[in-house]
Amino acid sequence: MTLSDLWVSFPLVVLVGGTLILMIGVSIVRTHRLALGLTLLALILSLAAHDISLDHITEGGYELFGLLNVSGVQVFFNALFLLGATVTALFAYPYFDARVERCEEFYILLLTATAGAMVVAAATHFASFILGLEILSISLYAMIAYPRQSHPPLEAAAKYLVLSAVASSAILMGMALTYTATGTMAFAEITLSPESGERSYFLLGQALICVGIAFKLSLVPFHMWTPDVYQGAPAVVTGYVATVSKGAVIALLITYVQSTDVLSYDGVFYAVVFVAVASMIVGNLLALLQTNVKRLLAYSSIAHLGYLLIAVLVVNTARPELVLETILLYVAAYFIITLAAFGIVNLTSEHETEDNEQLEAYAGLFWRNPLLASILTAVALALAGIPLTVGFIAKFYVFAAGVEGTAWALIWALLIGSAIGVFYYLRLIYTMVKEVQPGATALPRIGTQSVVAVTVLGLLIVVLGVYPTPMIDMVRSIVQSSGF
Amino acid sequence: MTILYLILFLLGAGLVACLVERTNANAPRWISLFAFIIATIWTGAIWLGGADPETGFYVTGELSWIPALGINVLLKVDGLSLVLIGLTTILGVIAVVSSWSEINVSRGFFQFNILWVMAGVIGVFCAYDLFLFFFFWEVMLIPMYFLIAIWGHEDRSYAAMKFFLFTQVSGLLMLVAIIALVWINYANTGVITFSYDELLNVELSGTVGSLLMLGFFIAFITKLPSVPVHTWLPDAHTQAPTAGSVILAGILLKTGGYGLIRFTVPLFEEASRDFAFVAMLLGVISILYGGYMAYSQSDFKRLVAYSSIAHMGFILVGVYAFNELGMQGAIVTMIAHGFSTAALFMMAGSLQERLHTREMSQMGGLWVKAPRMGAMTMFFVIASVGMPGLGNFIGEFLVLLGAFKVNVPLTVLATVGIVVAAVYGLSLMQRSFQGTPNAQVATMQDFGFREMSVYAIMIVALVWIGIYPQHVLDLAQPTLDALGIAL
Amino acid sequence: MTALILFYIAGFVTLAAAILAITRTNASHALIYVVVALLAIAVIFFLLGSPFAAALQIVVYAGAIVVLFLFVVMMLNLGKSSVDRERALLTRGIWTVPSLLALMLFAVVLFALVSGDHETEAQARMIEPKEVGIALYTKYVLAVELAGVLLLAALVGAYHLGRRYLADRREEEETS
Amino acid sequence: MPPTEHVLVLALMLFCIGAIGVLVRRNIIFILISLEFMMNACAMVFIAAGAKWGQPDGQVMFMLILAIAASEVAVALGIVIQMARRFRTLDVDAVSELRE
């Protein structure tokens, strides 16, 4: 281990070190406020540490122990994870303060989950891939079940655990078969010589890994319990699951597809096309039927990951720079929008016993709390991909990548999916502008820090939608430096 | 740059109107009114300032926006744009006045939406960057959606949803076509640009050109609207509040016609020519179908809505006649229809405010109680029917002349449409204002000064266009010349 | 050749025990089959030239993990009265099949130890624990550290979920 | 040493038995047991592959799988204890409240 190894891994070291300090701190004084403070400090220091690590990263990334590879893309994703974790911590404080006896462990789990996400995003080897994924998942099980006195979180955690463990097993089996066929576990070395007689293992292995990833991204037809998990988990954690855990897998997907070129096998390619189309159509169709905002967002996120897969699928037909740019922009936009969405669900239920998640609970929100309603409107429009919001820029890029890659079938699916999507996003908006029901009460007083966080996210949605140039320039420079 | 300031001015006024409501519930409408009056004067000043003799543009503005994709804020105003911007600002004044006493809930947000729709529409009329154009094209939907969904009538949710869905989905088709066009240009030249002027030079092969043309065409005829994508219009117009109907019929529909003239035809000239017959046929079908449906309505507003479909058919016919007369006719029809239909929707709004119904069976004999209303309705019905001396006549006559040169049978059928228009127009008049008065009509109030002054503006405009259309024709002529189409 | 036969027998035991395990209605019974299956798998590891893995499989998997399961199952005592369950545990029929399977395994291990001849494929070879240890602390040192983080997360999670807080005690007092 | 193909077949069979268990059983304890079989099947393939290529990596992966399985079981049993304490049942479907 050289000194520059340390500098490159410094963000991760800071995060894990922060976890330990937090543990020690909690064991000395159990104060919720202190735990939050230490967590935020660890997250921010880790973000700052990226600045140091960037100095040591060369073109094409920096190889750590043959297990991780850190390049500009990873730094970008890490920044998003840390942003997601920070927002989650801010939302979690008032939420858990009001309803859980011991809140401090949540922050430890939040930090380990984020560290896991960073490992997954940087993984270039099966060992680091599965370890990162498990660190992330195991922290998430406990985070979902965190308010253990109530029913929905526990049930959601049990379901998520089974779902995620099946996915992990599938991925592990895929890895094992691939290893049997190729004799290596480093992504970059995984290739099948054409005369090899072990093609069937290899393809089966790749298929299993794809299935596992599809599970983790909850793509159709591997989406069964996703809505239940989204609904049952506390809104703060749902936001985290929907963003950080999926973002990490997407980052991994980029590295994996790029280094193994798995999409050049026809069978795998068409299977992924099927999954993408099915996610776009089925996700949107099922979202139509929902009356629960969390479930609606769950199906909508299924559809959005289907859209994102379009960019991944054209990797061999469009310019790689454009593909990577599209994915990064889409993920960034998706992070901001989703965090804002669950932030609002969380905000409106800070002082309720159950999460405030029925669509009807939002009736007349426009007249009761114009600020929150405006932000939620921006969120809905962004999810629908309407201009003025960052969601449009993201969708525009997907269209551009699809057109450049001449993936017309996928573009049609995207069009149909978006058309269906408009229905339920508009219904959400319409619910908010309806007249206030006689029985509806004004919202209880809500914490300032969460309102500020949600407002910042809402402003980001609009500002980056109207003037995306800074974001695009940043992403472009990352893409150029990563040598994709 | 001045045109960008005009747009920003309206947007800013919208924000102010929205925020000021807390302190003073009456202030928003005054702010909105003054904003539109200033905008109208502003537009007039641009007109008087005259066009740059070299380029033919009155004002231009360029601002870097997303350089990474070759997207700029590129705004240019030529004669055609100027006429339509003028129509927009004047109708803005009219819309505000027409809803002066109708809106009682959240007036600030109402005016905000009106101002933002108008700003978006002005943006559509002067964007010379396809991305910017699409941006404005979609942005104007959102406030319009709110106008219908919040202040609309009984079926507002359904109508607003349908309106949004139709325009959004067809807009996405256009977005794909825009991107495909840009990327074809990129493949040829190695430059990514969304600039209209650059993209005019793209060479397209037959099928690709036709497909991309269809993407634009479908988006525009959905907005226009033409059969078979017209079904959103009767619902949206009927359910919208008065100001919403005025804006929808007066301006939003015109963006479809404008788009055809500005984008579909020049960008895909060859494909459009091949497609001209189908387009004209669709136009004629719209004329006849709209007229027939209008005649069979019992709802005042719905009747006017269907008549709009018929009038918009003329625009389609005129544009795709591919000659100067047809195009000029289409443009004049756009302006004249803007005024005449807006007036009729206002009338429907006034009647609903007084009688709480739009059903013509509940009316009858209103002339006796409200002679001024009757006279106004009479005037605008006649204008709408195409009475010589008024704007609509000029437009439709020119369209028919233009179409006659190209396709005689279709022209004949379109002319039948004018006769149908007379039938439903007069039937509207008869069922609502003539005949025996209904009991509840007894207490009806006639128009006051506020209403009459607004109608006066529109009467002047229509008579002006009808008697001396040369102003409009002159303004639009350089645009048509610049299209470079051998008309 | 002998190794192959041994492998088939161990494989049969694994599959049979696994099928029996997942078809039981009583969790405790199932866990006994699980132990058998895990032991059979350990035998297979041994036959595959990985004695260290075989040992770990027995110590950690069969030893720790399954015991943890058993512990929880016993602690929860769900379903009908626990006495019924205890009685059922003692009936002879329940025990015969696991015992037979385990006996077969024992025979296999015994035979493998006695015969001790391993035919190898071209590249295939026995991998010494030393080699594994070296790999673990050179090439995979980062993985080991990450595994530490993983166990830490599991520890914190299990601690929070498993322990009783004040509210829980109060709740229990109220119900009892 | 048994040929790799045979080990693979055995492992895949075990994996399928585990998968069937996850799908069929509704009691969470049995689902967890089935998951253990799936994990074990993976471990077996890794060991076989490691032996086949003459590399220690297969066994390293096995140890990582051990750590993973142990952690999953720990947290899962924590959830099981809470479920049992709150709902007096371990049936995943019987406790289901999360739907429309």
CSV table of N, CA and C in Angstrom, one decimal, chain A residues 253-322:
chain,number,residue,atom,x,y,z
A,253,LEU,N,-23.0,-1.0,-13.1
A,253,LEU,CA,-23.4,-1.5,-14.4
A,253,LEU,C,-22.6,-0.8,-15.5
A,254,ILE,N,-22.3,0.5,-15.3
A,254,ILE,CA,-21.5,1.2,-16.3
A,254,ILE,C,-20.1,0.5,-16.4
A,255,THR,N,-19.4,0.3,-15.3
A,255,THR,CA,-18.1,-0.3,-15.3
A,255,THR,C,-18.2,-1.7,-15.9
A,256,TYR,N,-19.2,-2.4,-15.5
A,256,TYR,CA,-19.3,-3.8,-15.9
A,256,TYR,C,-19.5,-3.9,-17.4
A,257,VAL,N,-20.5,-3.2,-17.9
A,257,VAL,CA,-20.8,-3.3,-19.3
A,257,VAL,C,-19.6,-2.8,-20.1
A,258,GLN,N,-18.9,-1.8,-19.6
A,258,GLN,CA,-17.8,-1.2,-20.4
A,258,GLN,C,-16.7,-2.2,-20.4
A,259,SER,N,-16.3,-2.8,-19.3
A,259,SER,CA,-15.1,-3.7,-19.3
A,259,SER,C,-15.4,-5.1,-19.8
A,260,THR,N,-16.6,-5.6,-19.6
A,260,THR,CA,-16.8,-7.0,-20.1
A,260,THR,C,-17.5,-7.0,-21.4
A,261,ASP,N,-18.0,-5.9,-21.9
A,261,ASP,CA,-18.7,-5.9,-23.2
A,261,ASP,C,-19.8,-7.0,-23.3
A,262,VAL,N,-20.5,-7.1,-22.2
A,262,VAL,CA,-21.4,-8.3,-22.1
A,262,VAL,C,-22.6,-8.0,-23.1
A,263,LEU,N,-22.9,-6.8,-23.4
A,263,LEU,CA,-24.0,-6.5,-24.3
A,263,LEU,C,-23.8,-6.9,-25.7
A,264,SER,N,-22.5,-7.3,-26.1
A,264,SER,CA,-22.3,-7.7,-27.4
A,264,SER,C,-22.8,-9.1,-27.7
A,265,TYR,N,-23.2,-9.8,-26.6
A,265,TYR,CA,-23.8,-11.1,-26.9
A,265,TYR,C,-25.3,-10.9,-27.1
A,266,ASP,N,-25.7,-11.4,-28.3
A,266,ASP,CA,-27.1,-11.1,-28.7
A,266,ASP,C,-28.1,-11.5,-27.6
A,267,GLY,N,-27.9,-12.7,-27.0
A,267,GLY,CA,-28.9,-13.2,-26.1
A,267,GLY,C,-29.1,-12.2,-24.9
A,268,VAL,N,-27.9,-11.8,-24.3
A,268,VAL,CA,-28.0,-10.8,-23.2
A,268,VAL,C,-28.6,-9.5,-23.7
A,269,PHE,N,-28.2,-9.1,-24.9
A,269,PHE,CA,-28.7,-7.8,-25.3
A,269,PHE,C,-30.2,-7.8,-25.4
A,270,TYR,N,-30.8,-8.8,-26.1
A,270,TYR,CA,-32.2,-8.8,-26.3
A,270,TYR,C,-33.0,-9.0,-25.0
A,271,ALA,N,-32.3,-9.7,-24.1
A,271,ALA,CA,-33.0,-9.9,-22.7
A,271,ALA,C,-33.1,-8.5,-22.1
A,272,VAL,N,-32.0,-7.8,-22.1
A,272,VAL,CA,-32.0,-6.4,-21.5
A,272,VAL,C,-33.0,-5.5,-22.2
A,273,VAL,N,-33.1,-5.6,-23.5
A,273,VAL,CA,-34.1,-4.8,-24.2
A,273,VAL,C,-35.5,-5.1,-23.7
A,274,PHE,N,-35.7,-6.5,-23.6
A,274,PHE,CA,-37.0,-6.8,-23.1
A,274,PHE,C,-37.3,-6.3,-21.7
A,275,VAL,N,-36.3,-6.4,-20.8
A,275,VAL,CA,-36.5,-5.9,-19.5
A,275,VAL,C,-36.7,-4.3,-19.5
A,276,ALA,N,-36.0,-3.6,-20.3
A,276,ALA,CA,-36.2,-2.2,-20.4
A,276,ALA,C,-37.6,-1.8,-20.9
A,277,VAL,N,-38.0,-2.5,-22.0
A,277,VAL,CA,-39.3,-2.1,-22.5
A,277,VAL,C,-40.4,-2.5,-21.5
A,278,ALA,N,-40.3,-3.7,-20.9
A,278,ALA,CA,-41.3,-4.1,-19.9
A,278,ALA,C,-41.3,-3.1,-18.7
A,279,SER,N,-40.1,-2.7,-18.3
A,279,SER,CA,-40.1,-1.8,-17.1
A,279,SER,C,-40.8,-0.5,-17.5
A,280,MET,N,-40.6,0.0,-18.7
A,280,MET,CA,-41.2,1.3,-19.0
A,280,MET,C,-42.7,1.2,-19.1
A,281,ILE,N,-43.2,0.1,-19.8
A,281,ILE,CA,-44.6,0.0,-20.0
A,281,ILE,C,-45.3,-0.5,-18.7
A,282,VAL,N,-44.8,-1.6,-18.2
A,282,VAL,CA,-45.5,-2.1,-17.0
A,282,VAL,C,-45.4,-1.2,-15.8
A,283,GLY,N,-44.2,-0.6,-15.6
A,283,GLY,CA,-44.1,0.3,-14.5
A,283,GLY,C,-45.1,1.4,-14.5
A,284,ASN,N,-45.2,2.0,-15.7
A,284,ASN,CA,-46.1,3.2,-15.8
A,284,ASN,C,-47.6,2.7,-15.7
A,285,LEU,N,-47.9,1.5,-16.3
A,285,LEU,CA,-49.3,1.1,-16.3
A,285,LEU,C,-49.7,0.8,-14.8
A,286,LEU,N,-48.8,0.2,-14.1
A,286,LEU,CA,-49.2,-0.2,-12.7
A,286,LEU,C,-49.3,1.1,-11.9
A,287,ALA,N,-48.4,2.1,-12.2
A,287,ALA,CA,-48.5,3.3,-11.4
A,287,ALA,C,-49.8,4.0,-11.5
A,288,LEU,N,-50.5,3.8,-12.7
A,288,LEU,CA,-51.8,4.4,-12.9
A,288,LEU,C,-52.8,3.9,-11.9
A,289,LEU,N,-52.6,2.7,-11.3
A,289,LEU,CA,-53.7,2.2,-10.5
A,289,LEU,C,-53.5,2.6,-9.0
A,290,GLN,N,-52.4,3.3,-8.7
A,290,GLN,CA,-52.0,3.5,-7.3
A,290,GLN,C,-52.8,4.7,-6.7
A,291,THR,N,-53.1,4.5,-5.4
A,291,THR,CA,-53.7,5.6,-4.7
A,291,THR,C,-52.8,6.0,-3.5
A,292,ASN,N,-51.6,5.3,-3.5
A,292,ASN,CA,-50.7,5.6,-2.4
A,292,ASN,C,-49.5,6.2,-3.0
A,293,VAL,N,-49.1,7.4,-2.5
A,293,VAL,CA,-48.0,8.1,-3.2
A,293,VAL,C,-46.7,7.4,-3.2
A,294,LYS,N,-46.4,6.7,-2.1
A,294,LYS,CA,-45.1,5.9,-2.1
A,294,LYS,C,-45.1,4.8,-3.2
A,295,ARG,N,-46.3,4.1,-3.3
A,295,ARG,CA,-46.3,3.0,-4.3
A,295,ARG,C,-46.3,3.6,-5.7
A,296,LEU,N,-46.9,4.8,-5.8
A,296,LEU,CA,-46.9,5.5,-7.1
A,296,LEU,C,-45.4,5.8,-7.5
A,297,LEU,N,-44.7,6.3,-6.5
A,297,LEU,CA,-43.3,6.7,-6.8
A,297,LEU,C,-42.5,5.4,-7.1
A,298,ALA,N,-42.9,4.3,-6.4
A,298,ALA,CA,-42.1,3.0,-6.6
A,298,ALA,C,-42.3,2.6,-8.1
A,299,TYR,N,-43.5,2.6,-8.6
A,299,TYR,CA,-43.7,2.2,-9.9
A,299,TYR,C,-43.0,3.2,-10.9
A,300,SER,N,-43.1,4.4,-10.5
A,300,SER,CA,-42.5,5.4,-11.4
A,300,SER,C,-41.0,5.2,-11.5
A,301,SER,N,-40.4,4.8,-10.3
A,301,SER,CA,-39.0,4.6,-10.4
A,301,SER,C,-38.6,3.4,-11.2
A,302,ILE,N,-39.5,2.4,-11.2
A,302,ILE,CA,-39.3,1.3,-12.1
A,302,ILE,C,-39.2,1.7,-13.5
A,303,ALA,N,-40.2,2.6,-13.9
A,303,ALA,CA,-40.2,3.1,-15.2
A,303,ALA,C,-39.0,3.9,-15.6
A,304,HIS,N,-38.6,4.7,-14.6
A,304,HIS,CA,-37.4,5.6,-14.9
A,304,HIS,C,-36.2,4.8,-15.1
A,305,LEU,N,-36.0,3.7,-14.3
A,305,LEU,CA,-34.8,2.9,-14.6
A,305,LEU,C,-34.9,2.2,-15.9
A,306,GLY,N,-36.1,1.9,-16.4
A,306,GLY,CA,-36.3,1.4,-17.8
A,306,GLY,C,-35.8,2.5,-18.8
A,307,TYR,N,-36.2,3.7,-18.5
A,307,TYR,CA,-35.7,4.8,-19.4
A,307,TYR,C,-34.2,4.8,-19.5
A,308,LEU,N,-33.6,4.7,-18.2
A,308,LEU,CA,-32.1,4.8,-18.1
A,308,LEU,C,-31.5,3.7,-18.9
A,309,LEU,N,-32.1,2.5,-18.9
A,309,LEU,CA,-31.5,1.4,-19.6
A,309,LEU,C,-31.3,1.6,-21.1
A,310,ILE,N,-32.2,2.5,-21.6
A,310,ILE,CA,-32.0,2.8,-23.0
A,310,ILE,C,-30.6,3.3,-23.3
A,311,ALA,N,-30.2,4.2,-22.4
A,311,ALA,CA,-28.8,4.8,-22.6
A,311,ALA,C,-27.8,3.7,-22.5
A,312,VAL,N,-28.0,2.7,-21.6
A,312,VAL,CA,-27.0,1.7,-21.4
A,312,VAL,C,-27.0,0.8,-22.7
A,313,LEU,N,-28.2,0.6,-23.2
A,313,LEU,CA,-28.3,-0.4,-24.3
A,313,LEU,C,-27.7,0.1,-25.6
A,314,VAL,N,-27.6,1.4,-25.8
A,314,VAL,CA,-27.0,1.9,-27.0
A,314,VAL,C,-25.5,2.1,-26.9
A,315,VAL,N,-24.9,1.5,-25.9
A,315,VAL,CA,-23.5,1.7,-25.7
A,315,VAL,C,-22.7,1.3,-26.9
A,316,ASN,N,-23.1,0.3,-27.6
A,316,ASN,CA,-22.3,-0.1,-28.8
A,316,ASN,C,-22.7,0.6,-30.1
A,317,THR,N,-23.8,1.3,-30.1
A,317,THR,CA,-24.2,1.9,-31.4
A,317,THR,C,-24.0,3.5,-31.3
A,318,ALA,N,-24.0,4.1,-30.1
A,318,ALA,CA,-23.9,5.5,-30.1
A,318,ALA,C,-22.5,5.8,-29.6
A,319,ARG,N,-22.1,7.1,-29.6
A,319,ARG,CA,-20.8,7.5,-29.1
A,319,ARG,C,-20.7,7.2,-27.6
A,320,PRO,N,-19.7,6.5,-27.2
A,320,PRO,CA,-19.6,6.2,-25.7
A,320,PRO,C,-19.7,7.5,-24.9
A,321,GLU,N,-19.1,8.6,-25.3
A,321,GLU,CA,-19.1,9.8,-24.5
A,321,GLU,C,-20.6,10.2,-24.2
A,322,LEU,N,-21.4,10.2,-25.3
A,322,LEU,CA,-22.8,10.6,-25.2
A,322,LEU,C,-23.5,9.6,-24.2
